[in-house]
Short mmCIF file of C-alpha atoms and ligand atoms in Angstrom, two decimals:
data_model
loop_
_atom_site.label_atom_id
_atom_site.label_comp_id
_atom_site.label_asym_id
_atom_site.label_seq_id
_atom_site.Cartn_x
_atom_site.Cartn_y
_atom_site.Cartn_z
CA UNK W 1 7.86 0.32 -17.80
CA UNK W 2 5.77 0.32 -20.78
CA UNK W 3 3.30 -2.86 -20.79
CA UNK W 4 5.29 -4.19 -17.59
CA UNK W 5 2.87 -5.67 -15.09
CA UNK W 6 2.70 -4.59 -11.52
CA UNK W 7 2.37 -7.51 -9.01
CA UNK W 8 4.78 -7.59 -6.66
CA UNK W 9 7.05 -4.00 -5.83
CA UNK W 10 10.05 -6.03 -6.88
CA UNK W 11 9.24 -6.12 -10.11
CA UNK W 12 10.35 -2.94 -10.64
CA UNK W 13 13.59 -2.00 -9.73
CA UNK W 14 14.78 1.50 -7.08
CA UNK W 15 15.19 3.26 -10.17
CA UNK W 16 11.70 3.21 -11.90
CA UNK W 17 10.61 3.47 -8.49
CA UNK W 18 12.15 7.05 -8.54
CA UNK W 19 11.09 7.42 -11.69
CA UNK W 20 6.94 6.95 -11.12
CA UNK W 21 7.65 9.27 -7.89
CA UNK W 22 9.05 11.87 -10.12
CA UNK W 23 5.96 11.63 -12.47
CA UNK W 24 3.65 11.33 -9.72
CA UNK W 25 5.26 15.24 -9.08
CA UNK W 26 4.20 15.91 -12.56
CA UNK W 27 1.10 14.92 -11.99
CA UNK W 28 0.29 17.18 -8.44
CA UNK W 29 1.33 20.20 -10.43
CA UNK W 30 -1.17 19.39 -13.71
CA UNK W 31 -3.15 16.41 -12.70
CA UNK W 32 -5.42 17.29 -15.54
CA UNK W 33 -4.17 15.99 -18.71
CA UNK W 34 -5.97 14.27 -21.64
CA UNK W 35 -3.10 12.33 -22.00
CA UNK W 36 -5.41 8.47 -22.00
CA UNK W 37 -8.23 9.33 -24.14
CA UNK W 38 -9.11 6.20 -26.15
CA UNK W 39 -7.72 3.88 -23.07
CA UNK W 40 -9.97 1.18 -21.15
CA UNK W 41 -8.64 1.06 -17.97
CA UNK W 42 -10.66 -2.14 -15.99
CA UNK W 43 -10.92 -2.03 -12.40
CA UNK W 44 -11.69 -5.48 -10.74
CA UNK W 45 -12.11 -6.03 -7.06
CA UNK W 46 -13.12 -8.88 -5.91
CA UNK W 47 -12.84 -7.85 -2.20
CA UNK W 48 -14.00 -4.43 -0.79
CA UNK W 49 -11.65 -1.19 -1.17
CA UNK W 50 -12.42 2.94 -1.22
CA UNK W 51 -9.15 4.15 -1.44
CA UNK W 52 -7.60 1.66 -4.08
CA UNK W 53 -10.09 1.16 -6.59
CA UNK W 54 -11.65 4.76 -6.54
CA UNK W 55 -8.27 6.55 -6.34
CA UNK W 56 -7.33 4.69 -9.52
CA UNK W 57 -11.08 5.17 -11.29
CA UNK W 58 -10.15 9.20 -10.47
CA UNK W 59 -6.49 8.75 -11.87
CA UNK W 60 -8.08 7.13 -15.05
CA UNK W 61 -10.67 9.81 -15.20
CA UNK W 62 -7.94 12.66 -14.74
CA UNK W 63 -5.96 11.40 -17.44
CA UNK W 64 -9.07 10.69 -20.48
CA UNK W 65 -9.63 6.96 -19.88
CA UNK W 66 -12.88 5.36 -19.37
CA UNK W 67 -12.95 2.84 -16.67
CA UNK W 68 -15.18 -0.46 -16.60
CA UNK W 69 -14.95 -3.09 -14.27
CA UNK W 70 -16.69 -4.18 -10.50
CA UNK W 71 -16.50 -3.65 -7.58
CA UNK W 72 -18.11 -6.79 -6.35
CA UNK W 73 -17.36 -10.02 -7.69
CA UNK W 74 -21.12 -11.02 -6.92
CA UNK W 75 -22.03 -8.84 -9.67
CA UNK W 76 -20.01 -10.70 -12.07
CA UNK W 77 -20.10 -13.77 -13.77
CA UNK W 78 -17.97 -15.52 -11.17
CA UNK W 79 -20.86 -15.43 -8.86
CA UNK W 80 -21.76 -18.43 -11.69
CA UNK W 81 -18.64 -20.46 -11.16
CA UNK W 82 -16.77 -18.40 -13.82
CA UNK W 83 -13.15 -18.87 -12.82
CA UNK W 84 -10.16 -15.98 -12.55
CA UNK W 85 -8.42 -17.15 -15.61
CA UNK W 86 -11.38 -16.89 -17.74
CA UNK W 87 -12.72 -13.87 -16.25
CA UNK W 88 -8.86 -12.33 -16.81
CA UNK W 89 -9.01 -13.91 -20.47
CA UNK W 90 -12.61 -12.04 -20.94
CA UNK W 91 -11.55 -8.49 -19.65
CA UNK W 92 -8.11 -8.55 -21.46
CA UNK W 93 -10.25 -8.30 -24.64
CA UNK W 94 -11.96 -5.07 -23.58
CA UNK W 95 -9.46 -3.27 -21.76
CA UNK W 96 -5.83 -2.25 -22.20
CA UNK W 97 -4.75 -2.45 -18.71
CA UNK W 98 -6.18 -4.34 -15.67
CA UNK W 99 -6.55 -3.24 -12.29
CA UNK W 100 -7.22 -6.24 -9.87
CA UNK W 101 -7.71 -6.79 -5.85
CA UNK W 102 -8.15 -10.62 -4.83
CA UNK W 103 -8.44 -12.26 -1.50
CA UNK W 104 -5.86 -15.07 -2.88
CA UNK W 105 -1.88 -14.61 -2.69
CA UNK W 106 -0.63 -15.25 -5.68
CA UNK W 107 -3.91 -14.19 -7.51
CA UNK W 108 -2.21 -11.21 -9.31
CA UNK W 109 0.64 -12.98 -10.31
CA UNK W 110 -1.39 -15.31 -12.46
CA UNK W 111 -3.61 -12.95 -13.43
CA UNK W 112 -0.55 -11.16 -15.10
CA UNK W 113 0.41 -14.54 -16.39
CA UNK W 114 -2.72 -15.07 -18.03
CA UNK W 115 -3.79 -11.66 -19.38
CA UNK W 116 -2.89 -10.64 -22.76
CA UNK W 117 -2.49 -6.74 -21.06
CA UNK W 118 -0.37 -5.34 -18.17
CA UNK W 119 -2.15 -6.22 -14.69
CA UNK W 120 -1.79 -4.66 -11.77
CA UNK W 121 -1.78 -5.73 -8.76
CA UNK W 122 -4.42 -3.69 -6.10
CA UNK W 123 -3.98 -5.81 -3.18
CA UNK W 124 -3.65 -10.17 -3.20
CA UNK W 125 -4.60 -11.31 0.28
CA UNK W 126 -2.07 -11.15 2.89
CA UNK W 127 1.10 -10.75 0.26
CA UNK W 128 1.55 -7.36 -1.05
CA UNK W 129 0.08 -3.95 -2.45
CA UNK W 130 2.64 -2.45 -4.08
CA UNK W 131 0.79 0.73 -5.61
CA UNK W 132 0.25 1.58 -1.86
CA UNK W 133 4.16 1.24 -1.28
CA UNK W 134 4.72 3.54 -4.48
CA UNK W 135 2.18 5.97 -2.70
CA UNK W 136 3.92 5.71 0.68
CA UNK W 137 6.78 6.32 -0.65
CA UNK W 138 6.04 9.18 -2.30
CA UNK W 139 4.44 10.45 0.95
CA UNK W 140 7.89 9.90 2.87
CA UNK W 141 10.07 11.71 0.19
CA UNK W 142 7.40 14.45 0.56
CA UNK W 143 7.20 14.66 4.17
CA UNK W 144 11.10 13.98 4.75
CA UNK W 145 12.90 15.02 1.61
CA UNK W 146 14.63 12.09 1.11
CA UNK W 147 14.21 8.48 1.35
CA UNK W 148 17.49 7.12 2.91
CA UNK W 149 18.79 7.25 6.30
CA UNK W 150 15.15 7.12 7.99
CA UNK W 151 14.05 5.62 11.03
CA UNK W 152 10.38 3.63 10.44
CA UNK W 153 7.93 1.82 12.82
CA UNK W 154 5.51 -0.50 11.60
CA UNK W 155 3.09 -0.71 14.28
CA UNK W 156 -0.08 -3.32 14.75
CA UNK W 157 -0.63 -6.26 11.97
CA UNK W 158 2.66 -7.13 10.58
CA UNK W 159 1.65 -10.46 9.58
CA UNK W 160 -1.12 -10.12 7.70
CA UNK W 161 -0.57 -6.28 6.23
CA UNK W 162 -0.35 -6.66 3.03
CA UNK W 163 1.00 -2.67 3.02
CA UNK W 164 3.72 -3.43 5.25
CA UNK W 165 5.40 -6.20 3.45
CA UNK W 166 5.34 -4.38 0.07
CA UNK W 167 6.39 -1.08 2.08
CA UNK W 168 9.52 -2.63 3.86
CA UNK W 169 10.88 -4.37 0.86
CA UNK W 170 10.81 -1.13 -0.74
CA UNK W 171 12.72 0.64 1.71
CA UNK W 172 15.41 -2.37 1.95
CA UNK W 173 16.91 -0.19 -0.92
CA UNK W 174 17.56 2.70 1.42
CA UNK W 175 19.55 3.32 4.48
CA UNK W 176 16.14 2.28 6.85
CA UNK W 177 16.41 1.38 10.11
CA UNK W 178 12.77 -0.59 10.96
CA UNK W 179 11.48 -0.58 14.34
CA UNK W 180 8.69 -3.33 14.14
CA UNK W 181 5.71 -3.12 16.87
CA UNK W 182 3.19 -6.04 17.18
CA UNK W 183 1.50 -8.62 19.07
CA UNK W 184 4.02 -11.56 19.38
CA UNK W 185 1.53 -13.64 17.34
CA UNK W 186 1.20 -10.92 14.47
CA UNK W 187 4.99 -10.17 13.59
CA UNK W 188 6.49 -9.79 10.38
CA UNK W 189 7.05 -13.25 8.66
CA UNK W 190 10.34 -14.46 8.12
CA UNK W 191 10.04 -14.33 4.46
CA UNK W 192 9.88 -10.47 4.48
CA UNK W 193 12.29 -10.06 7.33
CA UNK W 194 14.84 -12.10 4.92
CA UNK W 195 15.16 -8.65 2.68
CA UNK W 196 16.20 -6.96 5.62
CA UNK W 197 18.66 -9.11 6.54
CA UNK W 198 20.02 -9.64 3.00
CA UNK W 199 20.98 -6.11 2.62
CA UNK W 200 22.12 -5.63 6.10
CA UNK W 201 20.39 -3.40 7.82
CA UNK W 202 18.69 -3.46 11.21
CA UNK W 203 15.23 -4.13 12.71
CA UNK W 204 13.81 -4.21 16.08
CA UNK W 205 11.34 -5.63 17.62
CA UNK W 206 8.76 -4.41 20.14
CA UNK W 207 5.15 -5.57 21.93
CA UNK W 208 4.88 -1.72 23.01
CA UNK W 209 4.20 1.19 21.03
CA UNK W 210 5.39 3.65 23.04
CA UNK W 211 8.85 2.45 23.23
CA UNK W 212 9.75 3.93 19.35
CA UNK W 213 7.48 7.19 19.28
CA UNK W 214 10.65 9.24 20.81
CA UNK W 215 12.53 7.67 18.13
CA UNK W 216 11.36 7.44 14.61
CA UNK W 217 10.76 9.89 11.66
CA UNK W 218 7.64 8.10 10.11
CA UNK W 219 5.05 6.12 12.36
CA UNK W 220 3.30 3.56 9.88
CA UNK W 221 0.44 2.47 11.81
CA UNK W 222 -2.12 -0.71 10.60
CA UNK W 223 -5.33 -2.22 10.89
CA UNK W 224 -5.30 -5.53 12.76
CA UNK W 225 -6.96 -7.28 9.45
CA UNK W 226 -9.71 -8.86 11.13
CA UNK W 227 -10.79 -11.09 7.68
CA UNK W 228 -7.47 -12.91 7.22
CA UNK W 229 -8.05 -14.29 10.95
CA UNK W 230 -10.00 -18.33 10.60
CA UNK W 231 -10.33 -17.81 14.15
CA UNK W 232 -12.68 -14.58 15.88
CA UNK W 233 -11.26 -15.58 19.46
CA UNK W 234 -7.87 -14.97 17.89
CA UNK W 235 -8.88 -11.40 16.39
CA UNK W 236 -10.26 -10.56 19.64
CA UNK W 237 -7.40 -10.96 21.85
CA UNK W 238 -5.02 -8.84 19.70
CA UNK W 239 -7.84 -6.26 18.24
CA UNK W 240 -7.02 -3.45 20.56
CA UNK W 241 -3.44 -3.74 21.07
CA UNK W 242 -2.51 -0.28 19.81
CA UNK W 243 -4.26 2.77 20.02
CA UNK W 244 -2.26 5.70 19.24
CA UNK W 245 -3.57 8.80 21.48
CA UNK W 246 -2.34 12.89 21.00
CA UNK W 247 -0.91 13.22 24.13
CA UNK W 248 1.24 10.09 23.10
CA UNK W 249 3.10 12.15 20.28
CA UNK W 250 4.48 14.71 23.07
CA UNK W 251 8.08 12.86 23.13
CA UNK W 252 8.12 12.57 19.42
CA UNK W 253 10.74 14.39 17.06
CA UNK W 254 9.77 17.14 15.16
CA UNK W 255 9.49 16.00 11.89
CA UNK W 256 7.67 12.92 12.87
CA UNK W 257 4.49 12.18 10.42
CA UNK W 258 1.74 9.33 11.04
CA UNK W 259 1.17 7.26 7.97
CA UNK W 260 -1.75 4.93 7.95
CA UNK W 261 -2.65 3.29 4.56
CA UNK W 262 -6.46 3.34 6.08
CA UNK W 263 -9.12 2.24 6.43
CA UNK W 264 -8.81 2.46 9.80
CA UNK W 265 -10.76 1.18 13.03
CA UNK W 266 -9.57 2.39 16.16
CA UNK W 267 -6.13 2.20 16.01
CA UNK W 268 -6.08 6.08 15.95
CA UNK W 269 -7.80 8.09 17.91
CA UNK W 270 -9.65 11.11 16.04
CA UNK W 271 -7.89 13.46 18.72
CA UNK W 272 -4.68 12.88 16.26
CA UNK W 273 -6.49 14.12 13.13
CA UNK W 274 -6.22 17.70 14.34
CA UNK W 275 -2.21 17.05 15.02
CA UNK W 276 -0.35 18.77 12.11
CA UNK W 277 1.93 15.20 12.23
CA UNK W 278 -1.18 13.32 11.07
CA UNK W 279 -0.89 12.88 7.61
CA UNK W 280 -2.94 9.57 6.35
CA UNK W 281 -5.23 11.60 4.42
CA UNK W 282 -3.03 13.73 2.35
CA UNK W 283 -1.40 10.12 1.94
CA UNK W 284 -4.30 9.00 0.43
CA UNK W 285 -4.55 12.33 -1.99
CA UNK W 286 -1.07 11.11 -3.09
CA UNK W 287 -2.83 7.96 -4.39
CA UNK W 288 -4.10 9.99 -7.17
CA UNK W 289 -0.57 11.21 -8.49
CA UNK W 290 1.34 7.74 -7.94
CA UNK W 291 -1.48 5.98 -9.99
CA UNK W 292 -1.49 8.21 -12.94
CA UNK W 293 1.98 7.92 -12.72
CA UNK W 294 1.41 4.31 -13.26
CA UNK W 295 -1.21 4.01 -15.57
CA UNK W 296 0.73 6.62 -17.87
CA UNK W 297 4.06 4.77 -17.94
CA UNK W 298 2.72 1.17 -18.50
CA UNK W 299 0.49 2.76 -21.14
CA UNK W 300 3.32 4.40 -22.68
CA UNK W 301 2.09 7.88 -22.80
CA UNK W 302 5.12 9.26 -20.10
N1 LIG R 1 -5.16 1.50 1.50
C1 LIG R 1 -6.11 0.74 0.92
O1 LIG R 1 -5.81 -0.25 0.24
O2 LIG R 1 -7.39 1.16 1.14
P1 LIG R 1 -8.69 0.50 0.50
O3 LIG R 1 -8.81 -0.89 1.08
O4 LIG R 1 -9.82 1.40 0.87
O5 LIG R 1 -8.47 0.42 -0.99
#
C-alpha cells in the first residue's frame, strides 16, 4: 500500500483490507509509537467534520507526525478564488500525505490525480468515505468475530450516505445479507446496489425499521444528510422517519450491536446509549487504530 492513494474503498482490494484491520490491532495494543517522526501529514476539510479530521490529527500525533492543514476552507486561500488543483499542487509541496474532505464527488479522485503525494479521501459529497468503512469494519470483526455470513441493516439516508455506499461495497466481499431501511425517496442508488447484485447476494428492502431489528447482527443507523437536500420541504418530510428507541431492541438477537458513523441528530434516542448493544462511540475510538493503520502503510513505515 505504500504511496497508494485512498479514494474510493475499491481501490484496495479484501486483502489489504484485512491487512490495515490487522495493523489497526497493532495499533489498540501500542498506539504509541514514534514510528512518523519527520512526516507532514496535511489535513484539509473543506466541509465540517469532528470525528474524521480530529481522529486522523490524533492518529498522526500518536505516531510522531506533525499535522498542518484547515479545517475551514474560508481560512484558506480558496476563500480568494484559489482553485482545488492549485491548492492540491501547493500542499503536495509541504506535506507527504494528504488528508482531504470535499463537498464535490469526484473531488478526491482528482485530488489524487493531481497531487504529487498519496491523498486520501475523508469524505467527497454524497459518494464515499472509505476510511469510515475500514473503521466499520474493524468494529464488526470486533464486535462479531468475523466478517462473513452477517446479516446488516442500513437504516435512514441511503441515498445520500456517503458511509453506507463505501460500507456495503466493502462487505460485497463477504457472505452479507443487507436489509436496507429508508424513505422510498432516499434508497440506495442503483449504482451501489449493482455490487450487490454482481456478486450475488441478497438485499431487502423496507420503509419500516422495526421489521429487521429481530433479525440482524449489526444495525447501521444514519443521519438523514440534511445539506445534500436543494430542497428544505424535501428534508422535512423524511427528517424524522427513524428514531430508534430502547424498548425497540427487546426482540433483537443477542449479539446485535448499533453502529452509527455519527454525528448524529435524533435518529437515536439517548435512552440507547446506556444499552450495552450501543456501540457508535467505541466505533469512533476505532477511528484512531484504522487511521494509523493507514497513515503507517501508505507511508511505508508498517
Ligand atoms: N463519521 C464522520 O465522518 O464524522 P465527522 O463528520 O464528524 O468526521
Amino acid at each position: 500500500m505504500k504511496n497508494k492513494s485512498l479514494v474510493s474503498i475499491t481501490d484496495y482490494t479484501r486483502e489489504e483490507h484485512i491487512q490495515i484491520l490487522n495493523l489497526a490491532a497493532e495499533f489498540e495494543k501500542h498506539p504509541i509509537q514514534k514510528i512518523l517522526e519527520g512526516t507532514v501529514v496535511a489535513t484539509l476539510f473543506f466541509e465540517p467534520s469532528t470525528r474524521t479530521r480530529l481522529s486522523f490529527e490524533s492518529a498522526a500525533s500518536r505516531l510522531g507526525a506533525k499535522v498542518i492543514g484547515f479545517s475551514d476552507s474560508a481560512s484558506s486561500s480558496v476563500q480568494k478564488g484559489e482553485s482545488l488543483r492549485d491548492t492540491i499542487m501547493t500542499v503536495s509541496n509541504y506535506a507527504d500525505i494528504i488528508v482531504m474532505r470535499h463537498p464535490k464527488e469526484g473531488s478526491a479522485r482528482f485530488a489524487s490525480e493531481v497531487a504529487a503525494v498519496p491523498v486520501i479521501n475523508a469524505g467527497d459529497g454524497s459518494n464515499q468515505h472509505p476510511t469510515q468503512t475500514l473503521l466499520d469494519m474493524y468494529s464488526i470483526r470486533k464486535t462479531q468475530g468475523k466478517l462473513d455470513d452477517l446479516n446488516i441493516a442500513f437504516v435512514g439516508d441511503l441515498k445520500y450516505g456517503r458511509t453506507v455506499h463505501s460500507l456495503v461495497m466493502a462487505l460485497c466481499n463477504y457472505n452479507t445479507t443487507f436489509h436496507l431501511v429508508s424513505p422510498n425517496d432516499l434508497k440506495l442508488p442503483s449504482s451501489v446496489k449493482i455490487h450487490i447484485k454482481d456478486k450475488n447476494l441478497h438485499y431487502y428492502q423496507y420503509t419500516e425499521l422495526v421489521d429487521v431489528i429481530p433479525k440482524v447482527d449489526v444495525l447501521y443507523m444514519t443521519r438523514i444528510q440534511k445539506e445534500r437536500f436543494s430542497d428544505p420541504i424535501d428534508y422535512e418530510r423524511v427528517k424524522n422517519s427513524y428514531i430508534l428507541k430502547n424498548h425497540m431492541l427487546d426482540t433483537s438477537k443477542p449479539n446485535l450491536k448499533i453502529m452509527h458513523p455519527l454525528p448524529r441528530v435524533n435518529e437515536i434516542t439517548i435512552d440507547v446509549d446506556k444499552n450495552p448493544k450501543a456501540y457508535y462511540f467505541e466505533q469512533a475510538l476505532n477511528g484512531v487504530f484504522v487511521r494509523q493503520a493507514l497513515l503507517a502503510s501508505i507511508l511505508g513505515v508498517k
